[in-house]
Amino acid sequence: MSAQTSSTAIRRRGLMLVLSSPSGAGKSTIARNLLENDHELSLSVSVTTRPRRGSEIDGVHYRFITPREFDGMRESDALLEWAEVHGNFYATPREPVEAAMADGRDMLFDIDWQGALQLKDKMRADIVSIFILPPSMKELKARLKRRAEDSDEVIEKRLQNARVEIEHWRDYDHVVINHDLDRAYSDVRAIVTAERLRRDRRPGLFDFVSGLLDEKI
Ligand code: 5GP
């Protein structure tokens, strides 16, 4: 195989892309766009004890489970990380992530700062974390209201929690401010592209470069 053709199939390790932000900062839309346009990326579907919203599909956005099921999964070590957010439990099931990593596939995690820290502790080298900030707290509140999926009481709780979430911005590798959704999305795409090209994530480069140097010209 020539160096030219093998360059398209250089083996690399899977990337664990963590996206966090306060609710309403645009993270879900960015995550959805990424998943639609980047077929190397699949979503880690979390389990949650939160009630399903009207627009959500069980098994696609989350697996909706009971607190009892959640306890069972936690006790049997089936969760890679878990956290309590806004009074509900959320967690990342271990098995699909380990399977993706073993196959060198990339995974996207839409999780909060508590989950991001736990994953970083467990899988240091493979994590790339991005924090998405709203342009202002006023705009964050307006976006939560526009979404109209939560009651006023829940929106208040989410705004209080937003402050706590934002305080953890320093724990992330990259920070994107979502003034404009298209721009924020292209920033996230640029980060993913650059991270995939990192030398230390591409063990297959050794063979590629050896092939280049051995090539008869
Ligand atoms: P929502 O209820 O709006 O879907 O999510 C609330 C928060 O929980 C979001 O910040 C979301 O990223 C976070 N979250 C969702 N799934 C998980 C998970 O599996 N683990 C952790 N730690 N947080 C999660």
Short mmCIF file of N, CA and C in Angstrom, two decimals, residues 22-167:
data_model
loop_
_atom_site.label_atom_id
_atom_site.label_comp_id
_atom_site.label_asym_id
_atom_site.label_seq_id
_atom_site.Cartn_x
_atom_site.Cartn_y
_atom_site.Cartn_z
N PRO A 22 -23.85 24.90 31.77
CA PRO A 22 -25.12 24.99 32.48
C PRO A 22 -26.26 24.70 31.51
N SER A 23 -27.41 24.21 32.02
CA SER A 23 -28.53 23.97 31.10
C SER A 23 -28.92 25.26 30.42
N GLY A 24 -29.17 25.18 29.13
CA GLY A 24 -29.60 26.36 28.37
C GLY A 24 -28.47 27.07 27.65
N ALA A 25 -27.22 26.62 27.84
CA ALA A 25 -26.11 27.34 27.20
C ALA A 25 -25.88 26.86 25.76
N GLY A 26 -26.64 25.86 25.33
CA GLY A 26 -26.53 25.45 23.92
C GLY A 26 -25.86 24.11 23.72
N LYS A 27 -25.49 23.50 24.82
CA LYS A 27 -24.73 22.24 24.73
C LYS A 27 -25.49 21.14 23.98
N SER A 28 -26.78 21.00 24.27
CA SER A 28 -27.53 19.90 23.64
C SER A 28 -27.62 20.09 22.13
N THR A 29 -27.81 21.35 21.69
CA THR A 29 -27.89 21.60 20.25
C THR A 29 -26.54 21.33 19.59
N ILE A 30 -25.48 21.76 20.25
CA ILE A 30 -24.15 21.51 19.69
C ILE A 30 -23.89 20.01 19.63
N ALA A 31 -24.27 19.31 20.69
CA ALA A 31 -24.07 17.85 20.72
C ALA A 31 -24.86 17.19 19.59
N ARG A 32 -26.10 17.64 19.38
CA ARG A 32 -26.94 17.05 18.34
C ARG A 32 -26.32 17.28 16.96
N ASN A 33 -25.86 18.51 16.72
CA ASN A 33 -25.23 18.81 15.42
C ASN A 33 -23.98 17.97 15.20
N LEU A 34 -23.21 17.81 16.26
CA LEU A 34 -21.99 17.01 16.15
C LEU A 34 -22.34 15.58 15.75
N LEU A 35 -23.34 15.02 16.43
CA LEU A 35 -23.69 13.62 16.19
C LEU A 35 -24.27 13.43 14.78
N GLU A 36 -25.00 14.44 14.30
CA GLU A 36 -25.59 14.33 12.95
C GLU A 36 -24.52 14.42 11.86
N ASN A 37 -23.50 15.23 12.11
CA ASN A 37 -22.53 15.51 11.05
C ASN A 37 -21.23 14.74 11.15
N ASP A 38 -20.98 14.13 12.27
CA ASP A 38 -19.70 13.46 12.48
C ASP A 38 -19.98 12.00 12.80
N HIS A 39 -19.85 11.16 11.78
CA HIS A 39 -20.26 9.77 11.97
C HIS A 39 -19.22 8.93 12.69
N GLU A 40 -18.09 9.53 13.05
CA GLU A 40 -17.12 8.79 13.87
C GLU A 40 -17.47 8.91 15.35
N LEU A 41 -18.47 9.73 15.63
CA LEU A 41 -18.80 10.03 17.03
C LEU A 41 -20.14 9.40 17.40
N SER A 42 -20.18 8.71 18.56
CA SER A 42 -21.50 8.25 19.01
C SER A 42 -21.73 8.73 20.44
N LEU A 43 -23.00 8.85 20.79
CA LEU A 43 -23.35 9.40 22.10
C LEU A 43 -23.31 8.32 23.17
N SER A 44 -22.74 8.66 24.30
CA SER A 44 -22.89 7.81 25.48
C SER A 44 -24.27 8.13 26.06
N VAL A 45 -25.18 7.18 25.96
CA VAL A 45 -26.55 7.42 26.45
C VAL A 45 -26.57 7.19 27.96
N SER A 46 -26.82 8.25 28.69
CA SER A 46 -26.82 8.17 30.15
C SER A 46 -28.11 7.54 30.66
N VAL A 47 -28.05 7.03 31.87
CA VAL A 47 -29.28 6.65 32.57
C VAL A 47 -29.66 7.80 33.50
N THR A 48 -30.94 8.00 33.70
CA THR A 48 -31.36 9.03 34.66
C THR A 48 -32.67 8.65 35.35
N THR A 49 -32.80 9.17 36.55
CA THR A 49 -34.06 8.97 37.30
C THR A 49 -35.00 10.16 37.06
N ARG A 50 -34.56 11.16 36.27
CA ARG A 50 -35.44 12.31 35.99
C ARG A 50 -36.59 11.87 35.09
N PRO A 51 -37.80 12.49 35.27
CA PRO A 51 -38.90 12.17 34.38
C PRO A 51 -38.57 12.59 32.95
N ARG A 52 -39.09 11.83 31.98
CA ARG A 52 -38.84 12.11 30.57
C ARG A 52 -39.56 13.39 30.14
N ARG A 53 -38.89 14.24 29.37
CA ARG A 53 -39.56 15.42 28.80
C ARG A 53 -40.30 14.98 27.54
N GLY A 54 -41.29 15.79 27.14
CA GLY A 54 -42.13 15.44 25.99
C GLY A 54 -41.35 15.11 24.73
N SER A 55 -40.24 15.84 24.51
CA SER A 55 -39.50 15.67 23.25
C SER A 55 -38.49 14.51 23.31
N GLU A 56 -38.37 13.88 24.46
CA GLU A 56 -37.30 12.88 24.60
C GLU A 56 -37.77 11.45 24.31
N ILE A 57 -36.83 10.65 23.80
CA ILE A 57 -37.13 9.24 23.49
C ILE A 57 -36.27 8.36 24.38
N ASP A 58 -36.94 7.42 25.05
CA ASP A 58 -36.22 6.51 25.94
C ASP A 58 -35.24 5.67 25.13
N GLY A 59 -33.99 5.62 25.59
CA GLY A 59 -32.98 4.83 24.88
C GLY A 59 -32.21 5.65 23.85
N VAL A 60 -32.72 6.85 23.52
CA VAL A 60 -32.02 7.71 22.56
C VAL A 60 -31.37 8.88 23.30
N HIS A 61 -32.20 9.65 24.01
CA HIS A 61 -31.67 10.80 24.76
C HIS A 61 -31.13 10.34 26.12
N TYR A 62 -31.87 9.51 26.77
CA TYR A 62 -31.49 8.90 28.05
C TYR A 62 -32.15 7.53 28.11
N ARG A 63 -31.65 6.70 29.04
CA ARG A 63 -32.46 5.57 29.46
C ARG A 63 -33.09 5.99 30.78
N PHE A 64 -34.42 6.05 30.80
CA PHE A 64 -35.11 6.53 32.00
C PHE A 64 -35.34 5.33 32.93
N ILE A 65 -34.79 5.44 34.12
CA ILE A 65 -34.86 4.30 35.05
C ILE A 65 -35.37 4.77 36.41
N THR A 66 -35.74 3.83 37.25
CA THR A 66 -36.25 4.16 38.59
C THR A 66 -35.05 4.32 39.54
N PRO A 67 -35.28 5.01 40.69
CA PRO A 67 -34.20 5.12 41.68
C PRO A 67 -33.70 3.75 42.13
N ARG A 68 -34.61 2.80 42.18
CA ARG A 68 -34.21 1.45 42.59
C ARG A 68 -33.27 0.80 41.56
N GLU A 69 -33.61 0.97 40.28
CA GLU A 69 -32.73 0.44 39.22
C GLU A 69 -31.36 1.14 39.26
N PHE A 70 -31.42 2.45 39.54
CA PHE A 70 -30.17 3.22 39.61
C PHE A 70 -29.27 2.65 40.72
N ASP A 71 -29.87 2.42 41.89
CA ASP A 71 -29.08 1.86 43.01
C ASP A 71 -28.48 0.52 42.63
N GLY A 72 -29.28 -0.30 41.95
CA GLY A 72 -28.80 -1.63 41.54
C GLY A 72 -27.59 -1.51 40.62
N MET A 73 -27.65 -0.57 39.66
CA MET A 73 -26.53 -0.40 38.72
C MET A 73 -25.29 0.12 39.44
N ARG A 74 -25.53 1.04 40.37
CA ARG A 74 -24.39 1.60 41.10
C ARG A 74 -23.70 0.53 41.95
N GLU A 75 -24.54 -0.27 42.61
CA GLU A 75 -23.97 -1.30 43.49
C GLU A 75 -23.24 -2.39 42.71
N SER A 76 -23.67 -2.65 41.48
CA SER A 76 -23.00 -3.71 40.72
C SER A 76 -21.85 -3.15 39.87
N ASP A 77 -21.45 -1.92 40.14
CA ASP A 77 -20.31 -1.29 39.46
C ASP A 77 -20.54 -1.16 37.95
N ALA A 78 -21.82 -1.01 37.56
CA ALA A 78 -22.15 -0.89 36.14
C ALA A 78 -22.05 0.56 35.67
N LEU A 79 -21.70 1.48 36.56
CA LEU A 79 -21.65 2.91 36.21
C LEU A 79 -20.21 3.40 36.24
N LEU A 80 -19.85 4.13 35.19
CA LEU A 80 -18.48 4.67 35.11
C LEU A 80 -18.36 5.92 35.97
N GLU A 81 -19.43 6.67 36.04
CA GLU A 81 -19.51 7.85 36.91
C GLU A 81 -20.98 8.13 37.16
N TRP A 82 -21.28 8.85 38.22
CA TRP A 82 -22.67 9.24 38.46
C TRP A 82 -22.70 10.54 39.25
N ALA A 83 -23.82 11.22 39.19
CA ALA A 83 -23.96 12.48 39.94
C ALA A 83 -25.43 12.76 40.19
N GLU A 84 -25.66 13.56 41.22
CA GLU A 84 -27.00 14.05 41.47
C GLU A 84 -27.05 15.47 40.93
N VAL A 85 -27.98 15.74 40.02
CA VAL A 85 -28.10 17.08 39.42
C VAL A 85 -29.56 17.50 39.52
N HIS A 86 -29.81 18.69 40.05
CA HIS A 86 -31.18 19.21 40.21
C HIS A 86 -32.08 18.18 40.89
N GLY A 87 -31.56 17.43 41.87
CA GLY A 87 -32.39 16.50 42.64
C GLY A 87 -32.65 15.16 41.95
N ASN A 88 -32.07 14.94 40.76
CA ASN A 88 -32.22 13.65 40.09
C ASN A 88 -30.84 13.01 39.90
N PHE A 89 -30.85 11.69 39.69
CA PHE A 89 -29.58 11.00 39.48
C PHE A 89 -29.34 10.78 37.99
N TYR A 90 -28.07 10.95 37.60
CA TYR A 90 -27.64 10.75 36.22
C TYR A 90 -26.36 9.92 36.26
N ALA A 91 -26.17 9.06 35.27
CA ALA A 91 -24.93 8.27 35.26
C ALA A 91 -24.60 7.77 33.87
N THR A 92 -23.32 7.44 33.70
CA THR A 92 -22.82 6.88 32.45
C THR A 92 -22.64 5.38 32.63
N PRO A 93 -23.39 4.57 31.87
CA PRO A 93 -23.17 3.12 31.96
C PRO A 93 -21.77 2.75 31.46
N ARG A 94 -21.12 1.84 32.16
CA ARG A 94 -19.73 1.51 31.88
C ARG A 94 -19.53 0.73 30.56
N GLU A 95 -20.38 -0.26 30.34
CA GLU A 95 -20.11 -1.25 29.29
C GLU A 95 -19.99 -0.64 27.88
N PRO A 96 -20.93 0.22 27.44
CA PRO A 96 -20.79 0.77 26.07
C PRO A 96 -19.52 1.61 25.88
N VAL A 97 -19.10 2.26 26.95
CA VAL A 97 -17.89 3.10 26.85
C VAL A 97 -16.66 2.21 26.71
N GLU A 98 -16.61 1.16 27.51
CA GLU A 98 -15.43 0.29 27.43
C GLU A 98 -15.37 -0.40 26.06
N ALA A 99 -16.55 -0.76 25.52
CA ALA A 99 -16.58 -1.40 24.19
C ALA A 99 -16.08 -0.42 23.12
N ALA A 100 -16.53 0.83 23.19
CA ALA A 100 -16.12 1.83 22.20
C ALA A 100 -14.61 2.08 22.29
N MET A 101 -14.11 2.18 23.50
CA MET A 101 -12.68 2.44 23.66
C MET A 101 -11.85 1.27 23.12
N ALA A 102 -12.33 0.04 23.38
CA ALA A 102 -11.59 -1.14 22.90
C ALA A 102 -11.56 -1.15 21.37
N ASP A 103 -12.62 -0.65 20.71
CA ASP A 103 -12.66 -0.63 19.24
C ASP A 103 -12.05 0.64 18.65
N GLY A 104 -11.58 1.54 19.48
CA GLY A 104 -11.00 2.80 18.97
C GLY A 104 -12.06 3.74 18.42
N ARG A 105 -13.31 3.64 18.91
CA ARG A 105 -14.37 4.56 18.45
C ARG A 105 -14.44 5.77 19.37
N ASP A 106 -14.91 6.90 18.82
CA ASP A 106 -15.02 8.13 19.61
C ASP A 106 -16.39 8.23 20.26
N MET A 107 -16.42 8.73 21.49
CA MET A 107 -17.70 8.88 22.19
C MET A 107 -17.89 10.29 22.70
N LEU A 108 -19.15 10.71 22.67
CA LEU A 108 -19.50 12.04 23.17
C LEU A 108 -20.26 11.88 24.49
N PHE A 109 -19.86 12.67 25.49
CA PHE A 109 -20.50 12.63 26.81
C PHE A 109 -21.10 13.99 27.10
N ASP A 110 -22.41 14.01 27.26
CA ASP A 110 -23.09 15.25 27.66
C ASP A 110 -23.34 15.11 29.16
N ILE A 111 -22.34 15.51 29.95
CA ILE A 111 -22.42 15.26 31.40
C ILE A 111 -22.00 16.51 32.16
N ASP A 112 -22.28 16.55 33.46
CA ASP A 112 -21.97 17.75 34.24
C ASP A 112 -20.52 17.71 34.76
N TRP A 113 -20.16 18.74 35.51
CA TRP A 113 -18.77 18.85 35.98
C TRP A 113 -18.36 17.71 36.90
N GLN A 114 -19.32 17.19 37.66
CA GLN A 114 -18.99 16.10 38.59
C GLN A 114 -18.61 14.84 37.81
N GLY A 115 -19.38 14.58 36.75
CA GLY A 115 -19.09 13.43 35.90
C GLY A 115 -17.78 13.63 35.14
N ALA A 116 -17.56 14.86 34.66
CA ALA A 116 -16.34 15.15 33.91
C ALA A 116 -15.10 14.87 34.77
N LEU A 117 -15.17 15.27 36.04
CA LEU A 117 -14.02 15.05 36.92
C LEU A 117 -13.79 13.56 37.16
N GLN A 118 -14.87 12.82 37.35
CA GLN A 118 -14.73 11.38 37.60
C GLN A 118 -14.14 10.66 36.38
N LEU A 119 -14.60 11.06 35.18
CA LEU A 119 -14.06 10.42 33.97
C LEU A 119 -12.59 10.76 33.79
N LYS A 120 -12.24 12.00 34.08
CA LYS A 120 -10.86 12.44 33.91
C LYS A 120 -9.93 11.63 34.82
N ASP A 121 -10.41 11.35 36.03
CA ASP A 121 -9.62 10.55 36.97
C ASP A 121 -9.39 9.14 36.45
N LYS A 122 -10.44 8.60 35.77
CA LYS A 122 -10.36 7.19 35.36
C LYS A 122 -9.67 7.01 34.02
N MET A 123 -9.83 7.97 33.10
CA MET A 123 -9.39 7.75 31.71
C MET A 123 -8.54 8.92 31.24
N ARG A 124 -7.66 9.39 32.03
CA ARG A 124 -6.97 10.66 31.82
C ARG A 124 -6.62 10.98 30.35
N ALA A 125 -5.84 10.11 29.72
CA ALA A 125 -5.27 10.48 28.42
C ALA A 125 -6.31 10.59 27.32
N ASP A 126 -7.41 9.86 27.44
CA ASP A 126 -8.35 9.81 26.33
C ASP A 126 -9.45 10.85 26.40
N ILE A 127 -9.47 11.62 27.48
CA ILE A 127 -10.52 12.62 27.65
C ILE A 127 -10.13 13.95 27.01
N VAL A 128 -11.09 14.52 26.26
CA VAL A 128 -10.96 15.91 25.82
C VAL A 128 -12.22 16.59 26.33
N SER A 129 -12.05 17.63 27.14
CA SER A 129 -13.24 18.22 27.74
C SER A 129 -13.43 19.66 27.26
N ILE A 130 -14.67 19.97 26.99
CA ILE A 130 -15.01 21.32 26.50
C ILE A 130 -16.12 21.88 27.38
N PHE A 131 -15.93 23.09 27.85
CA PHE A 131 -16.96 23.75 28.64
C PHE A 131 -17.59 24.85 27.78
N ILE A 132 -18.91 24.86 27.73
CA ILE A 132 -19.60 25.88 26.94
C ILE A 132 -20.24 26.89 27.87
N LEU A 133 -19.86 28.16 27.69
CA LEU A 133 -20.38 29.24 28.54
C LEU A 133 -21.47 30.02 27.80
N PRO A 134 -22.47 30.49 28.53
CA PRO A 134 -23.44 31.41 27.89
C PRO A 134 -22.80 32.78 27.79
N PRO A 135 -23.30 33.66 26.89
CA PRO A 135 -22.71 35.00 26.79
C PRO A 135 -23.02 35.85 28.03
N SER A 136 -24.15 35.57 28.71
CA SER A 136 -24.49 36.30 29.94
C SER A 136 -25.53 35.48 30.70
N MET A 137 -25.69 35.80 32.00
CA MET A 137 -26.69 35.07 32.79
C MET A 137 -28.11 35.45 32.34
N LYS A 138 -28.25 36.70 31.90
CA LYS A 138 -29.56 37.16 31.42
C LYS A 138 -30.00 36.34 30.20
N GLU A 139 -29.05 36.14 29.31
CA GLU A 139 -29.36 35.37 28.09
C GLU A 139 -29.64 33.90 28.45
N LEU A 140 -28.92 33.41 29.44
CA LEU A 140 -29.15 32.01 29.86
C LEU A 140 -30.59 31.85 30.35
N LYS A 141 -31.03 32.80 31.17
CA LYS A 141 -32.39 32.74 31.70
C LYS A 141 -33.41 32.81 30.55
N ALA A 142 -33.15 33.72 29.61
CA ALA A 142 -34.07 33.88 28.48
C ALA A 142 -34.14 32.59 27.66
N ARG A 143 -32.99 31.92 27.49
CA ARG A 143 -32.99 30.68 26.70
C ARG A 143 -33.76 29.58 27.43
N LEU A 144 -33.61 29.53 28.75
CA LEU A 144 -34.35 28.51 29.51
C LEU A 144 -35.85 28.74 29.41
N LYS A 145 -36.24 30.02 29.42
CA LYS A 145 -37.68 30.33 29.32
C LYS A 145 -38.20 30.01 27.93
N ARG A 146 -37.38 30.37 26.90
CA ARG A 146 -37.80 30.10 25.52
C ARG A 146 -37.99 28.61 25.27
N ARG A 147 -37.17 27.80 25.93
CA ARG A 147 -37.24 26.36 25.72
C ARG A 147 -38.60 25.81 26.19
N ALA A 148 -39.15 26.49 27.21
CA ALA A 148 -40.51 26.20 27.71
C ALA A 148 -40.75 24.72 28.00
N GLU A 149 -39.69 24.04 28.45
CA GLU A 149 -39.88 22.62 28.76
C GLU A 149 -39.94 22.40 30.27
N ASP A 150 -39.65 23.45 31.04
CA ASP A 150 -39.60 23.30 32.49
C ASP A 150 -40.48 24.35 33.15
N SER A 151 -40.94 24.05 34.36
CA SER A 151 -41.74 25.01 35.12
C SER A 151 -40.82 26.14 35.63
N ASP A 152 -41.45 27.27 36.10
CA ASP A 152 -40.67 28.39 36.63
C ASP A 152 -39.78 27.94 37.79
N GLU A 153 -40.33 27.05 38.59
CA GLU A 153 -39.58 26.58 39.77
C GLU A 153 -38.32 25.82 39.32
N VAL A 154 -38.50 24.97 38.31
CA VAL A 154 -37.36 24.19 37.79
C VAL A 154 -36.35 25.13 37.14
N ILE A 155 -36.83 26.16 36.43
CA ILE A 155 -35.92 27.11 35.78
C ILE A 155 -35.08 27.83 36.85
N GLU A 156 -35.71 28.21 37.96
CA GLU A 156 -34.97 28.88 39.06
C GLU A 156 -33.87 27.96 39.59
N LYS A 157 -34.23 26.69 39.77
CA LYS A 157 -33.27 25.71 40.28
C LYS A 157 -32.11 25.56 39.29
N ARG A 158 -32.44 25.53 38.00
CA ARG A 158 -31.41 25.37 36.98
C ARG A 158 -30.48 26.59 36.93
N LEU A 159 -31.05 27.79 37.18
CA LEU A 159 -30.22 29.00 37.19
C LEU A 159 -29.26 29.00 38.37
N GLN A 160 -29.77 28.56 39.53
CA GLN A 160 -28.87 28.48 40.70
C GLN A 160 -27.77 27.48 40.43
N ASN A 161 -28.16 26.35 39.84
CA ASN A 161 -27.17 25.32 39.56
C ASN A 161 -26.16 25.78 38.50
N ALA A 162 -26.60 26.68 37.61
CA ALA A 162 -25.72 27.19 36.55
C ALA A 162 -24.48 27.85 37.16
N ARG A 163 -24.69 28.57 38.26
CA ARG A 163 -23.54 29.25 38.90
C ARG A 163 -22.52 28.23 39.39
N VAL A 164 -23.03 27.17 40.00
CA VAL A 164 -22.13 26.13 40.52
C VAL A 164 -21.38 25.49 39.36
N GLU A 165 -22.11 25.19 38.29
CA GLU A 165 -21.51 24.55 37.11
C GLU A 165 -20.40 25.46 36.53
N ILE A 166 -20.74 26.75 36.37
CA ILE A 166 -19.79 27.69 35.75
C ILE A 166 -18.51 27.82 36.59
N GLU A 167 -18.65 27.70 37.91
CA GLU A 167 -17.46 27.82 38.77
C GLU A 167 -16.42 26.75 38.45
#
